[in-house]
PDB file of N, CA, C and O in Angstrom:
ATOM      1  N   UNK A 699     105.558  94.206  80.678  1.00 63.00           N
ATOM      2  CA  UNK A 699     106.788  94.342  80.758  1.00 63.00           C
ATOM      3  C   UNK A 699     107.238  94.802  82.333  1.00 63.00           C
ATOM      4  O   UNK A 699     106.393  95.424  83.196  1.00 63.00           O
ATOM      5  N   UNK A 700     108.715  94.330  82.437  1.00 65.00           N
ATOM      6  CA  UNK A 700     109.075  94.618  83.621  1.00 65.00           C
ATOM      7  C   UNK A 700     109.222  96.337  83.894  1.00 65.00           C
ATOM      8  O   UNK A 700     109.236  96.447  85.113  1.00 65.00           O
ATOM      9  N   UNK A 701     109.570  97.234  83.781  1.00 67.00           N
ATOM     10  CA  UNK A 701     109.569  98.630  83.139  1.00 67.00           C
ATOM     11  C   UNK A 701     108.042  98.768  83.771  1.00 67.00           C
ATOM     12  O   UNK A 701     107.803  99.717  84.810  1.00 67.00           O
ATOM     13  N   UNK A 702     107.139  98.071  83.349  1.00 80.00           N
ATOM     14  CA  UNK A 702     105.846  98.886  83.312  1.00 80.00           C
ATOM     15  C   UNK A 702     105.309  98.445  84.452  1.00 80.00           C
ATOM     16  O   UNK A 702     104.550  99.289  85.461  1.00 80.00           O
ATOM     17  N   UNK A 703     105.578  97.234  84.964  1.00 87.00           N
ATOM     18  CA  UNK A 703     105.272  96.368  86.003  1.00 87.00           C
ATOM     19  C   UNK A 703     106.197  97.428  87.367  1.00 87.00           C
ATOM     20  O   UNK A 703     105.456  97.634  88.593  1.00 87.00           O
ATOM     21  N   UNK A 704     106.926  97.460  87.307  1.00 91.00           N
ATOM     22  CA  UNK A 704     107.942  97.925  88.123  1.00 91.00           C
ATOM     23  C   UNK A 704     107.364  99.533  88.659  1.00 91.00           C
ATOM     24  O   UNK A 704     107.363 100.055  89.823  1.00 91.00           O
ATOM     25  N   UNK A 705     107.058  99.905  87.352  1.00 92.00           N
ATOM     26  CA  UNK A 705     106.452 101.435  87.582  1.00 92.00           C
ATOM     27  C   UNK A 705     105.027 101.694  88.425  1.00 92.00           C
ATOM     28  O   UNK A 705     104.739 102.482  89.274  1.00 92.00           O
ATOM     29  N   UNK A 706     104.291 100.902  87.875  1.00 93.00           N
ATOM     30  CA  UNK A 706     103.398 100.729  88.573  1.00 93.00           C
ATOM     31  C   UNK A 706     103.814 100.223  90.348  1.00 93.00           C
ATOM     32  O   UNK A 706     102.443 100.634  90.827  1.00 93.00           O
ATOM     33  N   UNK A 707     104.179  99.225  90.840  1.00 94.00           N
ATOM     34  CA  UNK A 707     104.318  99.205  92.032  1.00 94.00           C
ATOM     35  C   UNK A 707     105.113 100.290  92.788  1.00 94.00           C
ATOM     36  O   UNK A 707     104.660 100.762  93.880  1.00 94.00           O
ATOM     37  N   UNK A 708     105.968 100.984  91.872  1.00 95.00           N
ATOM     38  CA  UNK A 708     106.324 102.004  92.748  1.00 95.00           C
ATOM     39  C   UNK A 708     105.376 102.952  92.730  1.00 95.00           C
ATOM     40  O   UNK A 708     105.444 103.979  94.038  1.00 95.00           O
ATOM     41  N   UNK A 709     104.568 103.876  91.889  1.00 96.00           N
ATOM     42  CA  UNK A 709     103.142 103.971  91.558  1.00 96.00           C
ATOM     43  C   UNK A 709     102.554 103.654  92.814  1.00 96.00           C
ATOM     44  O   UNK A 709     102.045 104.930  93.565  1.00 96.00           O
ATOM     45  N   UNK A 710     102.158 102.601  93.508  1.00 96.00           N
ATOM     46  CA  UNK A 710     101.234 102.316  94.572  1.00 96.00           C
ATOM     47  C   UNK A 710     101.516 102.643  95.211  1.00 96.00           C
ATOM     48  O   UNK A 710     101.141 102.715  96.712  1.00 96.00           O
ATOM     49  N   UNK A 711     103.094 102.417  95.751  1.00 97.00           N
ATOM     50  CA  UNK A 711     103.841 102.422  97.302  1.00 97.00           C
ATOM     51  C   UNK A 711     103.858 103.840  97.192  1.00 97.00           C
ATOM     52  O   UNK A 711     103.535 104.342  98.217  1.00 97.00           O
ATOM     53  N   UNK A 712     103.687 105.476  96.101  1.00 97.00           N
ATOM     54  CA  UNK A 712     103.827 106.307  96.472  1.00 97.00           C
ATOM     55  C   UNK A 712     102.282 107.118  96.768  1.00 97.00           C
ATOM     56  O   UNK A 712     102.662 107.723  97.678  1.00 97.00           O
ATOM     57  N   UNK A 713     101.372 106.560  96.237  1.00 96.00           N
ATOM     58  CA  UNK A 713     100.200 106.645  96.861  1.00 96.00           C
ATOM     59  C   UNK A 713      99.204 106.512  98.162  1.00 96.00           C
ATOM     60  O   UNK A 713      99.282 107.321  98.816  1.00 96.00           O
ATOM     61  N   UNK A 714     100.035 105.356  98.615  1.00 97.00           N
ATOM     62  CA  UNK A 714     100.407 104.648 100.001  1.00 97.00           C
ATOM     63  C   UNK A 714     100.652 105.692 100.864  1.00 97.00           C
ATOM     64  O   UNK A 714     100.509 106.174 101.968  1.00 97.00           O
ATOM     65  N   UNK A 715     101.571 105.895 100.435  1.00 97.00           N
ATOM     66  CA  UNK A 715     102.465 107.045 101.447  1.00 97.00           C
ATOM     67  C   UNK A 715     102.598 108.522 101.791  1.00 97.00           C
ATOM     68  O   UNK A 715     102.438 108.742 102.508  1.00 97.00           O
ATOM     69  N   UNK A 716     101.800 108.754 100.366  1.00 96.00           N
ATOM     70  CA  UNK A 716     101.242 110.348 100.228  1.00 96.00           C
ATOM     71  C   UNK A 716      99.486 109.885 101.238  1.00 96.00           C
ATOM     72  O   UNK A 716      99.516 110.770 102.208  1.00 96.00           O
ATOM     73  N   UNK A 717      99.277 109.004 101.190  1.00 94.00           N
ATOM     74  CA  UNK A 717      97.890 108.894 102.185  1.00 94.00           C
ATOM     75  C   UNK A 717      98.378 108.826 103.848  1.00 94.00           C
ATOM     76  O   UNK A 717      97.495 109.258 104.456  1.00 94.00           O
ATOM     77  N   UNK A 718      99.049 107.912 103.887  1.00 95.00           N
ATOM     78  CA  UNK A 718      99.801 107.649 105.245  1.00 95.00           C
ATOM     79  C   UNK A 718     100.210 108.784 105.660  1.00 95.00           C
ATOM     80  O   UNK A 718      99.970 108.969 106.854  1.00 95.00           O
ATOM     81  N   UNK A 719     100.836 110.110 105.120  1.00 95.00           N
ATOM     82  CA  UNK A 719     101.474 110.900 105.038  1.00 95.00           C
ATOM     83  C   UNK A 719     100.444 112.510 105.650  1.00 95.00           C
ATOM     84  O   UNK A 719     100.789 113.457 105.532  1.00 95.00           O
ATOM     85  N   UNK A 720      99.071 111.895 104.748  1.00 90.00           N
ATOM     86  CA  UNK A 720      98.264 112.931 104.768  1.00 90.00           C
ATOM     87  C   UNK A 720      98.973 114.158 103.809  1.00 90.00           C
ATOM     88  O   UNK A 720      98.475 115.233 104.279  1.00 90.00           O
ATOM     89  N   UNK A 721      99.502 113.485 103.025  1.00 92.00           N
ATOM     90  CA  UNK A 721     100.056 114.887 101.871  1.00 92.00           C
ATOM     91  C   UNK A 721     101.436 115.066 102.261  1.00 92.00           C
ATOM     92  O   UNK A 721     101.921 115.901 101.343  1.00 92.00           O
ATOM     93  N   UNK A 722     101.890 115.098 103.817  1.00 92.00           N
ATOM     94  CA  UNK A 722     102.779 116.013 103.942  1.00 92.00           C
ATOM     95  C   UNK A 722     104.449 115.105 104.053  1.00 92.00           C
ATOM     96  O   UNK A 722     105.183 114.759 105.015  1.00 92.00           O
ATOM     97  N   UNK A 723     104.883 114.584 103.014  1.00 96.00           N
ATOM     98  CA  UNK A 723     105.654 114.549 102.648  1.00 96.00           C
ATOM     99  C   UNK A 723     106.331 114.534 100.856  1.00 96.00           C
ATOM    100  O   UNK A 723     105.548 114.943 100.287  1.00 96.00           O
ATOM    101  N   UNK A 724     108.253 114.975 100.788  1.00 97.00           N
ATOM    102  CA  UNK A 724     108.559 114.926  99.709  1.00 97.00           C
ATOM    103  C   UNK A 724     109.085 113.487  98.861  1.00 97.00           C
ATOM    104  O   UNK A 724     109.085 112.767  99.224  1.00 97.00           O
ATOM    105  N   UNK A 725     109.184 114.449  97.860  1.00 97.00           N
ATOM    106  CA  UNK A 725     109.232 113.070  96.549  1.00 97.00           C
ATOM    107  C   UNK A 725     110.860 112.318  97.273  1.00 97.00           C
ATOM    108  O   UNK A 725     110.665 111.169  97.260  1.00 97.00           O
ATOM    109  N   UNK A 726     111.969 113.225  98.351  1.00 97.00           N
ATOM    110  CA  UNK A 726     113.052 112.629  98.355  1.00 97.00           C
ATOM    111  C   UNK A 726     112.438 111.451  99.583  1.00 97.00           C
ATOM    112  O   UNK A 726     113.088 110.578  99.813  1.00 97.00           O
ATOM    113  N   UNK A 727     111.690 111.983 100.356  1.00 97.00           N
ATOM    114  CA  UNK A 727     111.366 111.023 101.537  1.00 97.00           C
ATOM    115  C   UNK A 727     110.794 109.744 100.496  1.00 97.00           C
ATOM    116  O   UNK A 727     111.067 109.058 101.405  1.00 97.00           O
ATOM    117  N   UNK A 728     109.895 109.880  99.741  1.00 96.00           N
ATOM    118  CA  UNK A 728     109.148 109.028  99.031  1.00 96.00           C
ATOM    119  C   UNK A 728     110.422 107.418  98.851  1.00 96.00           C
ATOM    120  O   UNK A 728     110.136 106.795  98.409  1.00 96.00           O
ATOM    121  N   UNK A 729     111.312 108.324  97.990  1.00 97.00           N
ATOM    122  CA  UNK A 729     112.294 107.178  97.389  1.00 97.00           C
ATOM    123  C   UNK A 729     113.535 106.698  98.556  1.00 97.00           C
ATOM    124  O   UNK A 729     113.410 105.832  98.063  1.00 97.00           O
ATOM    125  N   UNK A 730     113.287 107.967  99.637  1.00 97.00           N
ATOM    126  CA  UNK A 730     114.019 107.081 100.529  1.00 97.00           C
ATOM    127  C   UNK A 730     113.660 106.227 101.130  1.00 97.00           C
ATOM    128  O   UNK A 730     114.115 104.825 101.666  1.00 97.00           O
ATOM    129  N   UNK A 731     112.256 106.034 101.827  1.00 97.00           N
ATOM    130  CA  UNK A 731     111.580 105.253 102.315  1.00 97.00           C
ATOM    131  C   UNK A 731     111.443 104.140 101.003  1.00 97.00           C
ATOM    132  O   UNK A 731     111.758 102.696 101.801  1.00 97.00           O
ATOM    133  N   UNK A 732     110.997 103.990  99.480  1.00 96.00           N
ATOM    134  CA  UNK A 732     111.388 103.271  99.039  1.00 96.00           C
ATOM    135  C   UNK A 732     112.398 102.418  98.626  1.00 96.00           C
ATOM    136  O   UNK A 732     112.518 101.450  97.761  1.00 96.00           O
ATOM    137  N   UNK A 733     113.329 103.216  98.940  1.00 96.00           N
ATOM    138  CA  UNK A 733     114.802 102.807  98.485  1.00 96.00           C
ATOM    139  C   UNK A 733     114.966 102.876  97.191  1.00 96.00           C
ATOM    140  O   UNK A 733     115.627 101.777  96.594  1.00 96.00           O
ATOM    141  N   UNK A 734     114.559 103.752  96.414  1.00 96.00           N
ATOM    142  CA  UNK A 734     114.906 103.870  95.128  1.00 96.00           C
ATOM    143  C   UNK A 734     115.086 105.253  94.939  1.00 96.00           C
ATOM    144  O   UNK A 734     115.233 105.998  95.953  1.00 96.00           O
ATOM    145  N   UNK A 735     115.850 106.113  93.490  1.00 95.00           N
ATOM    146  CA  UNK A 735     116.458 106.940  93.552  1.00 95.00           C
ATOM    147  C   UNK A 735     115.209 107.595  92.991  1.00 95.00           C
ATOM    148  O   UNK A 735     114.063 107.488  92.877  1.00 95.00           O
ATOM    149  N   UNK A 736     114.901 109.666  92.851  1.00 95.00           N
ATOM    150  CA  UNK A 736     114.134 110.140  93.252  1.00 95.00           C
ATOM    151  C   UNK A 736     113.635 110.040  91.734  1.00 95.00           C
ATOM    152  O   UNK A 736     112.782 109.951  91.660  1.00 95.00           O
ATOM    153  N   UNK A 737     114.433 109.920  91.105  1.00 95.00           N
ATOM    154  CA  UNK A 737     114.470 110.152  88.977  1.00 95.00           C
ATOM    155  C   UNK A 737     113.593 108.864  89.030  1.00 95.00           C
ATOM    156  O   UNK A 737     112.672 108.857  87.729  1.00 95.00           O
ATOM    157  N   UNK A 738     113.871 107.994  89.588  1.00 94.00           N
ATOM    158  CA  UNK A 738     112.866 106.598  89.016  1.00 94.00           C
ATOM    159  C   UNK A 738     111.277 106.693  90.025  1.00 94.00           C
ATOM    160  O   UNK A 738     110.432 105.985  88.716  1.00 94.00           O
ATOM    161  N   UNK A 739     111.324 107.487  90.471  1.00 95.00           N
ATOM    162  CA  UNK A 739     109.952 107.745  90.892  1.00 95.00           C
ATOM    163  C   UNK A 739     109.499 108.976  90.238  1.00 95.00           C
ATOM    164  O   UNK A 739     108.080 108.121  90.049  1.00 95.00           O
ATOM    165  N   UNK A 740     109.739 109.518  89.528  1.00 95.00           N
ATOM    166  CA  UNK A 740     109.166 110.653  88.644  1.00 95.00           C
ATOM    167  C   UNK A 740     108.896 110.234  87.806  1.00 95.00           C
ATOM    168  O   UNK A 740     107.807 110.298  87.058  1.00 95.00           O
ATOM    169  N   UNK A 741     109.818 109.911  87.171  1.00 94.00           N
ATOM    170  CA  UNK A 741     109.513 108.168  85.564  1.00 94.00           C
ATOM    171  C   UNK A 741     107.916 107.993  86.030  1.00 94.00           C
ATOM    172  O   UNK A 741     107.691 107.685  85.468  1.00 94.00           O
ATOM    173  N   UNK A 742     108.224 107.080  87.194  1.00 95.00           N
ATOM    174  CA  UNK A 742     107.604 105.788  86.992  1.00 95.00           C
ATOM    175  C   UNK A 742     105.870 106.353  87.256  1.00 95.00           C
ATOM    176  O   UNK A 742     104.806 106.129  87.089  1.00 95.00           O
ATOM    177  N   UNK A 743     105.725 108.052  88.032  1.00 95.00           N
ATOM    178  CA  UNK A 743     104.894 108.551  88.466  1.00 95.00           C
ATOM    179  C   UNK A 743     104.282 109.187  87.130  1.00 95.00           C
ATOM    180  O   UNK A 743     102.834 108.904  86.449  1.00 95.00           O
ATOM    181  N   UNK A 744     105.342 109.834  86.184  1.00 93.00           N
ATOM    182  CA  UNK A 744     104.667 109.906  84.701  1.00 93.00           C
ATOM    183  C   UNK A 744     104.407 108.907  83.957  1.00 93.00           C
ATOM    184  O   UNK A 744     103.476 109.444  83.299  1.00 93.00           O
ATOM    185  N   UNK A 745     105.226 107.982  83.711  1.00 93.00           N
ATOM    186  CA  UNK A 745     104.389 106.568  83.304  1.00 93.00           C
ATOM    187  C   UNK A 745     103.009 106.361  83.729  1.00 93.00           C
ATOM    188  O   UNK A 745     102.432 105.947  82.558  1.00 93.00           O
ATOM    189  N   UNK A 746     102.981 106.085  84.896  1.00 94.00           N
ATOM    190  CA  UNK A 746     101.596 105.544  84.899  1.00 94.00           C
ATOM    191  C   UNK A 746     100.172 106.700  85.388  1.00 94.00           C
ATOM    192  O   UNK A 746      99.615 106.335  84.728  1.00 94.00           O
ATOM    193  N   UNK A 747     100.428 107.284  86.025  1.00 94.00           N
ATOM    194  CA  UNK A 747      99.912 108.392  86.253  1.00 94.00           C
ATOM    195  C   UNK A 747      99.765 110.155  85.228  1.00 94.00           C
ATOM    196  O   UNK A 747      98.369 110.390  84.901  1.00 94.00           O
ATOM    197  N   UNK A 748     100.963 109.856  84.633  1.00 95.00           N
ATOM    198  CA  UNK A 748     101.074 111.274  83.802  1.00 95.00           C
ATOM    199  C   UNK A 748     101.131 112.785  84.206  1.00 95.00           C
ATOM    200  O   UNK A 748     100.791 113.642  84.076  1.00 95.00           O
ATOM    201  N   UNK A 749     101.609 112.180  85.933  1.00 95.00           N
ATOM    202  CA  UNK A 749     101.191 113.674  86.972  1.00 95.00           C
ATOM    203  C   UNK A 749     102.617 113.402  87.629  1.00 95.00           C
ATOM    204  O   UNK A 749     103.155 112.556  87.511  1.00 95.00           O
ATOM    205  N   UNK A 750     102.686 114.415  88.164  1.00 95.00           N
ATOM    206  CA  UNK A 750     104.287 114.938  88.677  1.00 95.00           C
ATOM    207  C   UNK A 750     103.766 114.798  90.053  1.00 95.00           C
ATOM    208  O   UNK A 750     102.688 114.398  90.342  1.00 95.00           O
ATOM    209  N   UNK A 751     104.730 114.201  90.855  1.00 96.00           N
ATOM    210  CA  UNK A 751     104.607 114.258  92.507  1.00 96.00           C
ATOM    211  C   UNK A 751     104.171 115.467  93.469  1.00 96.00           C
ATOM    212  O   UNK A 751     103.178 115.168  93.961  1.00 96.00           O
ATOM    213  N   UNK A 752     104.280 116.640  93.023  1.00 95.00           N
ATOM    214  CA  UNK A 752     103.527 117.800  93.482  1.00 95.00           C
ATOM    215  C   UNK A 752     102.170 117.848  93.431  1.00 95.00           C
ATOM    216  O   UNK A 752     101.396 118.318  93.987  1.00 95.00           O
ATOM    217  N   UNK A 753     101.591 117.042  92.028  1.00 96.00           N
ATOM    218  CA  UNK A 753      99.858 117.383  91.275  1.00 96.00           C
ATOM    219  C   UNK A 753      99.938 116.368  92.911  1.00 96.00           C
ATOM    220  O   UNK A 753      98.170 116.123  93.209  1.00 96.00           O
ATOM    221  N   UNK A 754     100.216 115.105  92.647  1.00 95.00           N
ATOM    222  CA  UNK A 754      99.177 114.028  93.583  1.00 95.00           C
ATOM    223  C   UNK A 754      99.231 114.127  94.853  1.00 95.00           C
ATOM    224  O   UNK A 754      98.464 114.288  95.628  1.00 95.00           O
ATOM    225  N   UNK A 755      99.852 115.168  95.384  1.00 96.00           N
ATOM    226  CA  UNK A 755      99.983 115.814  96.919  1.00 96.00           C
ATOM    227  C   UNK A 755      99.066 116.703  97.312  1.00 96.00           C
ATOM    228  O   UNK A 755      98.401 116.458  98.041  1.00 96.00           O
ATOM    229  N   UNK A 756      99.431 117.604  95.903  1.00 95.00           N
ATOM    230  CA  UNK A 756      98.092 118.782  96.207  1.00 95.00           C
ATOM    231  C   UNK A 756      96.649 117.801  95.602  1.00 95.00           C
ATOM    232  O   UNK A 756      95.616 118.653  96.654  1.00 95.00           O
ATOM    233  N   UNK A 757      96.404 117.043  95.308  1.00 95.00           N
ATOM    234  CA  UNK A 757      94.821 116.242  94.860  1.00 95.00           C
ATOM    235  C   UNK A 757      94.903 115.933  96.043  1.00 95.00           C
ATOM    236  O   UNK A 757      93.455 115.839  96.406  1.00 95.00           O
ATOM    237  N   UNK A 758      95.492 115.308  96.581  1.00 95.00           N
ATOM    238  CA  UNK A 758      94.829 114.985  97.982  1.00 95.00           C
ATOM    239  C   UNK A 758      94.514 115.166  99.086  1.00 95.00           C
ATOM    240  O   UNK A 758      93.615 115.264  99.503  1.00 95.00           O
ATOM    241  N   UNK A 759      95.639 116.629  99.085  1.00 93.00           N
ATOM    242  CA  UNK A 759      95.400 117.361 100.313  1.00 93.00           C
ATOM    243  C   UNK A 759      93.355 117.721  99.779  1.00 93.00           C
ATOM    244  O   UNK A 759      92.896 118.631 100.460  1.00 93.00           O
ATOM    245  N   UNK A 760      93.305 118.498  98.454  1.00 93.00           N
ATOM    246  CA  UNK A 760      92.482 119.271  98.002  1.00 93.00           C
ATOM    247  C   UNK A 760      91.393 118.060  98.300  1.00 93.00           C
ATOM    248  O   UNK A 760      90.231 118.776  98.862  1.00 93.00           O
ATOM    249  N   UNK A 761      91.468 116.675  97.961  1.00 94.00           N
ATOM    250  CA  UNK A 761      90.496 116.213  98.150  1.00 94.00           C
ATOM    251  C   UNK A 761      90.075 115.822  99.741  1.00 94.00           C
ATOM    252  O   UNK A 761      88.941 115.483  99.743  1.00 94.00           O
ATOM    253  N   UNK A 762      90.604 115.716 100.213  1.00 92.00           N
ATOM    254  CA  UNK A 762      90.922 115.142 101.953  1.00 92.00           C
ATOM    255  C   UNK A 762      89.957 116.741 102.536  1.00 92.00           C
ATOM    256  O   UNK A 762      89.127 116.642 103.511  1.00 92.00           O
ATOM    257  N   UNK A 763      90.444 117.530 102.301  1.00 92.00           N
ATOM    258  CA  UNK A 763      89.853 118.649 102.277  1.00 92.00           C
ATOM    259  C   UNK A 763      88.541 119.004 101.998  1.00 92.00           C
ATOM    260  O   UNK A 763      87.257 118.872 103.141  1.00 92.00           O
ATOM    261  N   UNK A 764      87.848 118.837 100.767  1.00 93.00           N
ATOM    262  CA  UNK A 764      86.675 118.366 100.618  1.00 93.00           C
ATOM    263  C   UNK A 764      85.908 117.391 101.552  1.00 93.00           C
ATOM    264  O   UNK A 764      85.205 117.735 101.844  1.00 93.00           O
ATOM    265  N   UNK A 765      86.438 116.718 101.227  1.00 92.00           N
ATOM    266  CA  UNK A 765      85.961 114.931 102.340  1.00 92.00           C
ATOM    267  C   UNK A 765      85.390 115.881 103.761  1.00 92.00           C
ATOM    268  O   UNK A 765      84.560 115.768 104.572  1.00 92.00           O
ATOM    269  N   UNK A 766      86.755 116.699 104.504  1.00 91.00           N
ATOM    270  CA  UNK A 766      86.209 117.337 105.685  1.00 91.00           C
ATOM    271  C   UNK A 766      85.167 118.158 105.810  1.00 91.00           C
ATOM    272  O   UNK A 766      84.718 118.350 106.761  1.00 91.00           O
ATOM    273  N   UNK A 767      85.175 119.096 104.795  1.00 92.00           N
ATOM    274  CA  UNK A 767      84.144 120.219 104.827  1.00 92.00           C
ATOM    275  C   UNK A 767      82.627 119.257 104.493  1.00 92.00           C
ATOM    276  O   UNK A 767      82.208 119.805 105.491  1.00 92.00           O
ATOM    277  N   UNK A 768      82.491 118.586 104.077  1.00 92.00           N
ATOM    278  CA  UNK A 768      81.510 117.969 103.929  1.00 92.00           C
ATOM    279  C   UNK A 768      80.924 116.818 104.913  1.00 92.00           C
ATOM    280  O   UNK A 768      79.733 116.724 105.445  1.00 92.00           O
ATOM    281  N   UNK A 769      82.279 116.494 105.351  1.00 93.00           N
ATOM    282  CA  UNK A 769      81.763 115.355 106.419  1.00 93.00           C
ATOM    283  C   UNK A 769      81.703 115.707 107.881  1.00 93.00           C
ATOM    284  O   UNK A 769      81.656 114.594 108.723  1.00 93.00           O
ATOM    285  N   UNK A 770      82.588 116.747 107.859  1.00 93.00           N
ATOM    286  CA  UNK A 770      83.321 116.801 109.635  1.00 93.00           C
ATOM    287  C   UNK A 770      82.229 118.568 109.921  1.00 93.00           C
ATOM    288  O   UNK A 770      81.827 119.234 108.721  1.00 93.00           O
ATOM    289  N   UNK A 771      82.273 118.976 110.617  1.00 92.00           N
ATOM    290  CA  UNK A 771      81.458 119.939 111.371  1.00 92.00           C
ATOM    291  C   UNK A 771      83.218 121.392 111.727  1.00 92.00           C
ATOM    292  O   UNK A 771      83.000 122.307 112.175  1.00 92.00           O
ATOM    293  N   UNK A 772      84.071 120.475 111.083  1.00 91.00           N
ATOM    294  CA  UNK A 772      85.276 121.702 111.167  1.00 91.00           C
ATOM    295  C   UNK A 772      85.499 123.030 110.680  1.00 91.00           C
ATOM    296  O   UNK A 772      85.219 122.728 109.637  1.00 91.00           O
ATOM    297  N   UNK A 773      85.862 123.805 111.107  1.00 90.00           N
ATOM    298  CA  UNK A 773      86.149 125.025 110.358  1.00 90.00           C
ATOM    299  C   UNK A 773      87.287 125.256 109.356  1.00 90.00           C
ATOM    300  O   UNK A 773      88.259 123.969 109.360  1.00 90.00           O
ATOM    301  N   UNK A 774      86.857 125.722 108.414  1.00 89.00           N
ATOM    302  CA  UNK A 774      87.823 125.761 107.254  1.00 89.00           C
ATOM    303  C   UNK A 774      89.654 126.301 107.507  1.00 89.00           C
ATOM    304  O   UNK A 774      90.347 125.227 107.378  1.00 89.00           O
ATOM    305  N   UNK A 775      89.698 127.031 108.889  1.00 90.00           N
ATOM    306  CA  UNK A 775      90.823 127.032 109.426  1.00 90.00           C
ATOM    307  C   UNK A 775      91.642 126.140 109.603  1.00 90.00           C
ATOM    308  O   UNK A 775      92.793 126.009 109.089  1.00 90.00           O
ATOM    309  N   UNK A 776      90.795 125.519 110.695  1.00 88.00           N
ATOM    310  CA  UNK A 776      91.085 124.257 111.516  1.00 88.00           C
ATOM    311  C   UNK A 776      91.503 122.523 110.267  1.00 88.00           C
ATOM    312  O   UNK A 776      92.658 122.725 110.282  1.00 88.00           O
ATOM    313  N   UNK A 777      90.452 122.974 108.835  1.00 86.00           N
ATOM    314  CA  UNK A 777      90.961 121.954 108.286  1.00 86.00           C
ATOM    315  C   UNK A 777      92.501 122.949 107.639  1.00 86.00           C
ATOM    316  O   UNK A 777      93.643 121.444 107.078  1.00 86.00           O
ATOM    317  N   UNK A 778      92.592 123.743 106.842  1.00 85.00           N
ATOM    318  CA  UNK A 778      93.890 123.913 106.494  1.00 85.00           C
ATOM    319  C   UNK A 778      95.130 124.075 107.332  1.00 85.00           C
ATOM    320  O   UNK A 778      95.621 123.807 106.970  1.00 85.00           O
ATOM    321  N   UNK A 779      95.080 124.346 108.938  1.00 85.00           N
ATOM    322  CA  UNK A 779      95.584 124.057 109.596  1.00 85.00           C
ATOM    323  C   UNK A 779      96.065 122.350 109.514  1.00 85.00           C
ATOM    324  O   UNK A 779      97.569 122.322 109.681  1.00 85.00           O
ATOM    325  N   UNK A 780      95.398 121.708 109.762  1.00 82.00           N
ATOM    326  CA  UNK A 780      95.701 120.262 109.357  1.00 82.00           C
ATOM    327  C   UNK A 780      96.167 119.610 108.578  1.00 82.00           C
ATOM    328  O   UNK A 780      96.663 119.048 108.238  1.00 82.00           O
ATOM    329  N   UNK A 781      95.915 120.190 107.159  1.00 78.00           N
ATOM    330  CA  UNK A 781      96.445 120.296 106.022  1.00 78.00           C
ATOM    331  C   UNK A 781      97.500 120.371 105.301  1.00 78.00           C
ATOM    332  O   UNK A 781      98.250 120.306 104.613  1.00 78.00           O
TER     333      UNK A 781
END
């Protein structure tokens, strides 16, 4: 359906923005960049991923921290400051 495909598109764009900003972006900023209202972003994420925006940014940061710990010599404090 149209709503489902629109929600998938918004969700993909939100994931991209989270990656591009290393998780340092707000729901408002995402909505602004996508030229949609915050409620549309929130609904799309819930429909497609079943998760809230804050959960997605937290998951991104945790996964990025895990990758940095496994694949770099960076100290935990440096990774924490970076993320």
